[in-house]
Coordinates of N, CA and C in Angstrom, one line a residue:
M289 N 153.9 26.6 -153.9 CA 153.7 28.4 -153.6 C 152.3 28.0 -155.1
E290 N 151.6 28.6 -154.8 CA 150.9 29.3 -156.2 C 151.2 30.5 -157.0
T291 N 151.1 29.9 -158.7 CA 151.9 30.9 -159.2 C 151.7 31.7 -159.9
N292 N 152.1 33.7 -159.7 CA 151.2 34.2 -160.0 C 149.8 34.0 -161.6
E293 N 150.8 33.1 -162.2 CA 149.1 33.0 -163.1 C 147.6 32.3 -162.6
A294 N 148.0 30.9 -162.1 CA 147.5 30.3 -161.3 C 146.3 31.4 -159.9
H295 N 147.1 32.3 -159.4 CA 146.7 33.4 -158.5 C 146.2 34.1 -159.6
V296 N 146.3 34.3 -161.0 CA 145.1 35.4 -161.3 C 144.3 35.2 -161.4
A297 N 144.3 33.6 -162.3 CA 143.1 32.9 -162.9 C 142.0 33.0 -161.6
R298 N 142.6 32.4 -159.8 CA 141.9 32.1 -158.8 C 140.7 33.6 -158.9
M299 N 142.1 34.9 -158.6 CA 140.9 35.4 -158.4 C 140.0 36.5 -159.4
K300 N 140.5 36.3 -160.7 CA 139.2 36.3 -160.7 C 138.3 35.7 -161.1
A301 N 138.1 34.4 -161.4 CA 136.7 33.4 -160.9 C 136.1 33.7 -159.4
L302 N 136.9 34.3 -158.6 CA 136.8 35.2 -157.4 C 136.1 36.6 -157.0
Q303 N 136.8 37.1 -158.5 CA 135.5 38.5 -158.3 C 134.6 38.4 -159.4
A304 N 134.4 37.3 -160.2 CA 133.0 37.3 -161.4 C 132.8 37.0 -160.2
K305 N 133.2 35.8 -159.4 CA 131.3 35.6 -158.2 C 130.4 36.6 -157.8
Q306 N 132.1 37.3 -157.2 CA 131.3 38.5 -156.0 C 130.5 39.5 -156.9
R307 N 131.0 39.7 -158.1 CA 130.4 40.7 -159.3 C 129.0 39.8 -159.8
R308 N 128.1 38.7 -159.8 CA 127.3 37.9 -160.3 C 126.5 38.4 -158.1
K309 N 126.9 38.0 -157.3 CA 126.1 37.6 -155.7 C 126.0 39.7 -155.8
S310 N 126.5 40.5 -156.2 CA 126.3 42.1 -156.2 C 125.5 42.0 -157.3
A311 N 125.6 42.4 -158.0 CA 124.8 42.1 -159.2 C 123.0 41.9 -159.0
A312 N 123.1 40.3 -158.2 CA 122.0 39.4 -157.7 C 121.2 40.5 -156.1
A313 N 122.0 40.9 -155.2 CA 121.2 41.2 -153.6 C 120.6 42.9 -154.9
R314 N 119.6 43.2 -153.6 CA 118.3 44.1 -153.7 C 118.8 44.9 -152.7
N315 N 118.4 46.9 -152.6 CA 117.7 47.1 -151.5 C 116.4 46.8 -150.6
P316 N 116.6 46.7 -149.6 CA 115.6 46.2 -149.1 C 114.5 47.6 -148.4
G317 N 114.3 48.7 -148.4 CA 113.1 49.7 -148.7 C 113.3 50.4 -147.2
R318 N 114.3 49.8 -146.4 CA 114.3 49.8 -144.7 C 115.5 50.0 -144.4
G319 N 115.1 50.7 -143.1 CA 116.9 49.9 -143.1 C 116.3 48.6 -142.4
L320 N 118.5 48.3 -141.4 CA 118.5 47.1 -141.2 C 118.6 47.1 -139.3
V321 N 118.1 45.2 -139.2 CA 118.7 44.9 -138.0 C 119.2 44.0 -137.1
L322 N 120.0 45.0 -136.3 CA 121.8 44.6 -136.5 C 121.7 44.3 -135.2
V323 N 122.3 42.7 -135.0 CA 122.5 42.7 -133.6 C 123.7 42.3 -132.7
Y324 N 124.6 42.4 -132.6 CA 126.3 42.7 -132.0 C 125.9 42.1 -130.6
T325 N 126.0 40.9 -130.5 CA 126.1 39.8 -129.0 C 127.5 39.4 -128.6
G326 N 127.5 37.8 -127.6 CA 128.4 36.8 -127.6 C 129.2 37.6 -126.6
N327 N 129.5 36.6 -124.9 CA 131.0 37.3 -124.3 C 131.7 37.7 -124.5
G328 N 131.9 37.8 -125.6 CA 133.1 38.7 -125.7 C 133.1 40.2 -125.6
K329 N 134.7 41.1 -125.9 CA 134.3 42.3 -125.9 C 134.3 42.8 -126.7
G330 N 133.3 44.1 -127.3 CA 133.7 44.7 -128.5 C 131.8 45.2 -129.3
K331 N 131.3 44.2 -128.1 CA 129.9 44.1 -128.8 C 129.2 45.8 -128.9
S332 N 129.8 46.7 -128.0 CA 128.6 48.6 -128.4 C 130.2 49.2 -129.2
S333 N 131.4 48.4 -129.0 CA 132.0 49.1 -129.2 C 132.8 49.3 -131.3
S334 N 131.8 48.2 -130.8 CA 131.0 47.8 -133.2 C 129.9 48.7 -133.2
A335 N 129.0 48.7 -132.7 CA 127.9 49.7 -133.2 C 128.5 51.3 -132.8
F336 N 129.0 51.9 -131.9 CA 129.9 52.5 -132.0 C 130.8 53.2 -133.3
G337 N 131.6 52.4 -134.3 CA 132.1 52.4 -135.4 C 131.2 52.6 -136.1
V338 N 130.0 52.1 -136.1 CA 128.8 52.3 -137.0 C 128.5 53.3 -136.7
I339 N 128.2 53.7 -135.9 CA 128.0 55.0 -136.1 C 128.7 56.0 -136.6
A340 N 130.1 55.8 -136.3 CA 130.8 57.2 -136.9 C 131.5 56.7 -138.8
R341 N 130.7 56.3 -139.2 CA 130.2 56.2 -140.8 C 128.8 56.3 -141.2
A342 N 128.1 56.1 -140.0 CA 126.9 57.2 -140.8 C 127.0 58.9 -139.9
L343 N 127.6 59.2 -139.7 CA 127.4 61.2 -139.5 C 128.5 61.0 -140.6
G344 N 129.5 59.9 -140.8 CA 130.9 60.3 -141.8 C 129.5 60.4 -143.6
W345 N 128.2 60.2 -143.6 CA 127.4 60.1 -144.9 C 126.2 61.0 -144.2
G346 N 126.6 62.2 -142.7 CA 125.9 63.0 -142.1 C 124.5 62.7 -141.8
R347 N 124.2 61.4 -141.8 CA 122.9 60.6 -140.6 C 122.9 60.8 -139.7
K348 N 121.6 61.2 -139.1 CA 120.9 61.8 -137.8 C 120.6 59.6 -136.9
V349 N 121.2 60.5 -135.6 CA 122.0 58.8 -134.9 C 121.0 59.3 -134.0
G350 N 120.6 58.1 -133.6 CA 120.0 57.8 -132.3 C 120.4 57.6 -131.1
V351 N 120.8 57.4 -129.6 CA 121.9 56.3 -128.9 C 120.7 56.4 -127.4
V352 N 120.1 55.5 -126.7 CA 119.9 54.4 -125.9 C 120.4 53.9 -125.3
Q353 N 121.6 53.8 -124.0 CA 121.7 52.9 -122.9 C 121.3 52.7 -122.1
F354 N 121.2 51.0 -122.0 CA 119.4 50.8 -120.8 C 120.3 50.1 -119.7
I355 N 121.8 50.4 -120.0 CA 122.4 48.9 -118.6 C 123.4 50.2 -118.1
K356 N 124.3 50.9 -118.5 CA 125.3 51.4 -118.1 C 124.7 52.6 -117.2
G357 N 126.3 53.4 -116.2 CA 124.9 53.6 -115.9 C 125.6 56.0 -116.2
N358 N 125.5 56.3 -115.4 CA 126.0 58.1 -116.2 C 127.1 58.8 -116.0
W359 N 128.2 58.0 -116.2 CA 129.3 57.3 -116.2 C 130.4 57.9 -117.4
T360 N 131.2 58.9 -117.1 CA 131.9 59.6 -118.5 C 133.1 58.4 -118.7
T361 N 132.6 58.5 -120.6 CA 133.3 57.4 -121.3 C 133.6 58.3 -122.3
G362 N 134.6 57.5 -123.5 CA 135.5 58.3 -124.5 C 134.4 58.8 -126.2
E363 N 133.1 57.5 -125.7 CA 132.4 57.8 -127.1 C 131.6 58.7 -125.8
R364 N 130.8 58.7 -125.3 CA 130.2 59.3 -125.1 C 130.7 61.0 -125.0
R365 N 132.3 61.8 -124.9 CA 132.6 62.9 -124.9 C 133.4 62.6 -126.6
F366 N 133.2 61.5 -127.0 CA 133.6 62.1 -127.9 C 132.2 62.7 -129.0
F367 N 131.0 61.8 -129.3 CA 129.8 62.2 -130.2 C 129.5 62.8 -129.2
A368 N 129.3 64.2 -128.5 CA 129.0 65.5 -127.9 C 129.2 65.7 -128.7
K369 N 130.4 65.7 -130.3 CA 131.2 67.0 -130.8 C 130.0 66.5 -131.6
F370 N 129.0 66.4 -132.6 CA 128.5 66.5 -133.1 C 126.2 66.8 -132.5
P371 N 126.7 67.7 -131.2 CA 125.0 68.1 -130.8 C 123.9 67.9 -132.1
D372 N 124.6 68.7 -133.6 CA 123.4 68.5 -134.9 C 123.0 66.7 -134.9
Q373 N 123.4 65.7 -134.7 CA 123.5 64.8 -135.9 C 123.6 63.7 -135.0
V374 N 123.7 63.6 -133.2 CA 123.5 62.7 -133.0 C 123.0 63.0 -131.3
D375 N 121.5 62.1 -131.0 CA 121.2 62.3 -129.8 C 121.7 60.8 -129.1
W376 N 121.7 61.4 -127.4 CA 122.3 60.3 -126.9 C 122.2 60.4 -125.3
Y377 N 120.7 59.4 -125.0 CA 120.2 59.3 -123.7 C 120.8 58.1 -123.2
T378 N 121.9 58.0 -121.8 CA 122.3 56.8 -121.3 C 121.2 56.8 -119.6
M379 N 120.4 56.1 -119.6 CA 119.2 56.8 -119.2 C 119.4 54.8 -117.9
G380 N 120.4 54.1 -117.6 CA 120.1 53.2 -117.2 C 120.9 53.4 -115.6
E381 N 120.9 53.0 -114.8 CA 121.7 53.3 -113.4 C 122.4 52.2 -113.2
G382 N 123.9 52.4 -114.4 CA 124.5 51.4 -113.7 C 124.8 49.4 -113.8
F383 N 125.7 49.2 -113.6 CA 125.8 47.5 -114.1 C 124.5 46.9 -112.7
T384 N 124.2 46.2 -112.9 CA 123.0 44.7 -113.0 C 123.0 44.4 -111.2
W385 N 124.3 44.0 -111.1 CA 124.4 43.8 -109.4 C 124.9 44.9 -108.9
D386 N 125.0 45.9 -109.0 CA 125.2 47.2 -108.4 C 123.8 48.1 -108.1
T387 N 123.1 47.8 -108.9 CA 121.2 48.5 -108.2 C 120.9 47.6 -108.1
Q388 N 121.1 46.4 -107.8 CA 120.1 45.3 -106.3 C 118.3 45.6 -106.1
D389 N 118.6 46.5 -107.1 CA 116.3 47.3 -107.4 C 115.1 46.1 -108.4
R390 N 115.4 45.6 -108.9 CA 114.2 45.0 -109.7 C 112.9 45.4 -109.7
D391 N 112.3 46.5 -109.3 CA 111.4 47.1 -109.4 C 112.2 48.7 -110.5
R392 N 113.6 49.2 -110.1 CA 114.0 50.0 -109.9 C 114.7 50.4 -111.4
D393 N 115.4 48.9 -111.4 CA 115.8 48.5 -112.9 C 114.4 48.1 -113.9
V394 N 114.1 47.4 -113.4 CA 112.3 47.2 -114.7 C 111.7 48.5 -114.7
A395 N 111.7 49.3 -113.9 CA 111.3 51.3 -114.1 C 112.0 52.3 -115.6
A396 N 113.4 51.5 -115.0 CA 114.4 52.5 -116.1 C 114.6 52.1 -117.1
A397 N 114.1 51.1 -117.4 CA 114.5 50.2 -118.9 C 112.9 50.0 -120.0
E398 N 111.7 50.6 -118.6 CA 110.9 50.6 -119.2 C 110.7 52.2 -120.3
T399 N 111.8 52.7 -118.7 CA 111.2 54.7 -119.4 C 112.8 54.8 -120.8
A400 N 113.2 53.8 -120.7 CA 114.7 53.9 -121.3 C 113.3 53.4 -122.6
F401 N 112.7 52.6 -122.9 CA 112.5 51.8 -124.1 C 110.8 52.8 -124.9
A402 N 110.7 53.8 -124.0 CA 109.9 54.6 -124.5 C 110.7 55.4 -125.4
R403 N 111.5 56.0 -124.6 CA 112.6 56.8 -125.6 C 113.2 55.9 -126.9
A404 N 113.4 55.0 -127.0 CA 114.0 54.1 -128.4 C 112.9 54.6 -128.7
L405 N 111.6 53.6 -128.2 CA 110.7 53.8 -129.3 C 109.8 54.6 -129.6
A406 N 109.6 55.8 -129.7 CA 109.6 57.6 -130.3 C 110.9 57.4 -131.1
M407 N 111.8 57.3 -131.1 CA 113.2 57.5 -131.4 C 112.8 56.6 -132.7
L408 N 112.4 55.2 -132.6 CA 112.4 53.8 -134.2 C 111.1 54.7 -134.9
T409 N 110.0 54.7 -134.2 CA 108.6 55.2 -134.7 C 108.7 57.1 -134.8
G410 N 109.5 58.0 -134.9 CA 109.5 58.5 -135.1 C 109.5 59.5 -136.4
G411 N 110.3 58.3 -137.6 CA 111.1 58.8 -138.0 C 112.0 60.0 -138.5
G412 N 112.7 60.3 -137.1 CA 113.8 61.2 -137.2 C 115.0 61.1 -137.1
Y413 N 115.5 59.6 -137.6 CA 116.6 58.8 -137.8 C 117.2 58.2 -138.3
D414 N 117.7 57.4 -138.7 CA 118.6 57.0 -139.5 C 118.6 55.9 -139.2
L415 N 119.9 55.7 -137.7 CA 120.3 54.5 -137.2 C 120.3 54.7 -135.7
V416 N 119.6 54.6 -135.0 CA 119.1 54.0 -133.6 C 119.6 53.0 -133.1
V417 N 120.1 53.1 -131.6 CA 121.7 52.3 -131.1 C 120.3 52.0 -130.1
L418 N 120.6 50.5 -130.0 CA 120.2 50.7 -128.3 C 120.8 49.5 -128.0
D419 N 121.9 50.5 -126.5 CA 122.9 49.8 -126.0 C 122.5 48.9 -125.1
E420 N 123.1 47.5 -125.0 CA 122.7 46.2 -123.6 C 121.0 46.2 -123.9
I421 N 120.7 46.7 -124.3 CA 118.8 46.2 -125.1 C 118.7 44.4 -124.3
N422 N 119.5 44.0 -125.5 CA 119.6 42.5 -124.3 C 120.2 42.4 -123.2
I423 N 121.0 43.0 -122.3 CA 121.0 43.1 -121.3 C 119.6 42.7 -120.5
A424 N 118.7 44.0 -120.7 CA 117.6 44.0 -119.8 C 116.6 42.9 -120.4
L425 N 116.2 41.9 -121.9 CA 116.0 41.8 -122.2 C 115.8 40.7 -121.3
R426 N 117.4 40.0 -121.7 CA 117.7 38.7 -120.4 C 116.8 38.7 -118.8
Y427 N 117.2 39.7 -118.3 CA 116.6 40.0 -117.0 C 114.8 39.6 -117.0
E428 N 114.1 40.2 -118.3 CA 112.9 40.4 -118.1 C 112.3 42.0 -117.6
Y429 N 113.3 42.6 -117.0 CA 113.6 44.2 -117.5 C 112.4 44.9 -118.2
L430 N 112.6 43.8 -119.4 CA 111.4 44.1 -121.4 C 111.2 42.9 -121.1
S431 N 109.6 43.1 -121.8 CA 109.4 42.0 -122.3 C 110.2 41.8 -123.6
G432 N 109.9 41.0 -124.3 CA 110.7 39.9 -125.4 C 109.8 40.9 -126.8
R433 N 108.5 40.6 -126.8 CA 107.4 41.2 -127.8 C 107.3 42.5 -127.4
T434 N 107.2 43.6 -126.7 CA 107.3 44.6 -126.9 C 108.3 45.0 -128.1
V435 N 110.0 44.8 -127.3 CA 110.6 45.3 -128.2 C 110.2 44.1 -129.7
L436 N 110.7 43.3 -130.2 CA 109.7 43.2 -130.9 C 109.4 43.9 -132.0
D437 N 108.0 44.2 -131.4 CA 107.0 45.2 -131.7 C 107.0 46.5 -131.9
G438 N 108.3 47.2 -131.5 CA 108.4 48.4 -131.9 C 110.0 47.7 -132.8
L439 N 110.5 47.4 -132.9 CA 111.3 47.4 -134.2 C 110.6 46.8 -134.9
V440 N 109.3 46.2 -135.4 CA 109.1 46.2 -136.7 C 108.2 47.1 -136.3
A441 N 107.0 48.2 -135.8 CA 107.2 49.4 -136.1 C 107.9 50.7 -136.4
R442 N 108.9 50.7 -136.6 CA 110.5 51.3 -136.6 C 109.9 51.9 -137.5
S443 N 110.2 53.5 -138.1 CA 110.0 53.9 -139.9 C 110.8 53.4 -140.7
E444 N 110.7 53.1 -142.2 CA 111.0 52.2 -143.2 C 112.6 53.4 -142.9
R445 N 112.6 54.1 -143.5 CA 114.3 55.3 -143.1 C 115.0 54.2 -141.8
T446 N 115.1 54.2 -140.8 CA 115.4 53.9 -139.9 C 116.4 51.7 -139.7
S447 N 117.8 52.5 -139.1 CA 118.0 51.4 -139.1 C 118.3 50.9 -137.4
V448 N 118.2 49.4 -136.8 CA 118.5 49.8 -135.6 C 119.9 49.1 -135.1
I449 N 120.9 49.3 -134.0 CA 121.8 48.4 -133.6 C 121.0 47.5 -131.8
L450 N 121.5 46.4 -131.8 CA 120.6 46.0 -130.3 C 122.1 45.3 -129.7
T451 N 122.5 45.8 -128.8 CA 123.8 45.7 -128.5 C 123.7 44.5 -127.3
G452 N 124.4 43.6 -126.5 CA 124.2 43.2 -125.4 C 124.4 41.3 -124.8
R453 N 124.9 41.0 -124.7 CA 125.1 39.5 -123.8 C 123.8 38.4 -124.4
D454 N 123.4 37.8 -124.7 CA 122.6 36.5 -124.7 C 121.6 37.1 -125.8
A455 N 121.4 37.7 -126.9 CA 120.2 38.1 -127.2 C 119.6 37.0 -127.8
S456 N 118.6 37.4 -127.3 CA 117.1 36.4 -127.7 C 117.5 35.6 -129.0
S457 N 116.5 34.4 -129.0 CA 116.5 34.1 -130.1 C 115.0 34.6 -131.5
E458 N 114.0 34.7 -130.6 CA 113.7 35.9 -131.5 C 114.0 37.0 -132.2
I459 N 115.0 37.8 -131.4 CA 115.8 39.1 -131.8 C 116.4 38.2 -133.0
C460 N 117.0 37.4 -133.0 CA 118.3 37.2 -133.8 C 117.5 36.9 -135.0
E461 N 116.8 35.7 -134.5 CA 115.4 35.7 -135.8 C 115.3 36.1 -136.7
Y462 N 115.0 37.7 -136.0 CA 114.0 38.9 -137.3 C 115.2 39.9 -137.6
A463 N 116.4 39.6 -136.1 CA 117.4 40.6 -137.4 C 117.8 40.4 -138.5
D464 N 118.3 41.2 -139.6 CA 119.2 41.4 -140.6 C 120.9 40.7 -140.7
L465 N 120.4 41.0 -139.7 CA 123.0 40.2 -139.1 C 122.4 39.9 -137.6
V466 N 123.5 38.9 -137.5 CA 123.6 38.7 -136.2 C 125.0 38.2 -135.8
S467 N 126.0 38.8 -135.1 CA 127.4 38.4 -135.0 C 127.6 38.6 -133.0
E468 N 127.8 37.5 -133.1 CA 128.6 36.9 -132.1 C 130.5 36.9 -131.6
M469 N 130.6 38.2 -130.3 CA 131.9 38.6 -129.8 C 132.7 36.9 -129.1
R470 N 132.9 36.6 -129.3 CA 133.8 35.8 -128.6 C 134.4 35.9 -128.2
E471 N 134.5 34.9 -126.6 CA 136.2 35.3 -125.3 C 136.9 34.6 -125.4
V472 N 138.0 35.3 -126.2 CA 139.3 34.4 -126.1 C 140.3 34.3 -125.2
K473 N 139.8 36.0 -124.9 CA 141.5 36.7 -123.8 C 141.2 37.6 -123.3
H474 N 141.1 38.0 -122.1 CA 140.6 39.5 -121.8 C 141.1 39.6 -120.3
P475 N 141.9 41.1 -120.8 CA 142.7 41.5 -119.6 C 142.3 42.0 -117.9
F476 N 140.5 41.5 -117.6 CA 140.5 41.8 -116.7 C 140.3 40.5 -115.8
A477 N 140.5 39.2 -116.5 CA 140.8 38.2 -116.1 C 142.2 38.0 -115.3
A478 N 142.9 38.9 -116.7 CA 144.6 38.8 -115.6 C 144.8 39.4 -114.4
G479 N 143.3 40.6 -114.2 CA 143.7 41.4 -112.9 C 144.0 43.1 -113.1
I480 N 143.9 42.7 -114.6 CA 143.9 44.4 -115.6 C 143.0 45.4 -115.2
K481 N 143.3 46.5 -114.6 CA 141.7 47.4 -114.5 C 141.3 48.0 -116.0
A482 N 140.3 47.8 -115.8 CA 140.1 48.7 -117.5 C 140.7 50.2 -117.5
Q483 N 140.3 50.4 -118.8 CA 142.1 51.3 -118.9 C 141.0 52.7 -120.1
R484 N 140.8 52.8 -119.6 CA 140.2 55.0 -119.9 C 141.4 55.2 -121.7
G485 N 140.6 54.8 -122.8 CA 140.7 55.1 -123.7 C 140.9 54.0 -124.5
I486 N 140.6 52.5 -124.4 CA 140.3 51.1 -124.5 C 139.4 50.3 -123.7
D487 N 138.7 50.6 -122.6 CA 137.8 50.2 -122.5 C 136.5 50.9 -121.9
F488 N 136.6 52.9 -121.9 CA 135.9 52.6 -121.4 C 135.9 54.7 -122.3

């Protein structure tokens, strides 16, 4: 077992290393692009956590949901309590296997991205969450080039979060942060229904 003296010495060395990294870090002078992807649960939930953090600092937030249908969720109910700080648009028509109409899905995704682009470029938002946009890109409801151009054209003030499985390599390369959720175990695989307050 490590002695207290050895532990203190190791922590001091780690502290010094972290302080050097912090001193060398710079403010980019623009909003960041974050990607939450992977086959595990928690991508949208992570984005909603960042929204809560932004609200804590009095930031203005926009949310555009690309796939999820207009059903009631806990997060939507909660963030509705902040009408002056959060603009929330659920513009998808539900899961891709339910709509079964490609033209309709493409039209919905294009309409949603037009709304998102206005938020990204307008200069009025500190954070814009593009929830499940990676799914719209995977199914080619949207052009990757169009989305990337929108990210490049965003206001310097605006940070962006893109969620959904199978984020494209182009989006990941452009992003400042990419986190991948990996499924280890999921209750649905054991026949357990989605739970209110946990899953939605």
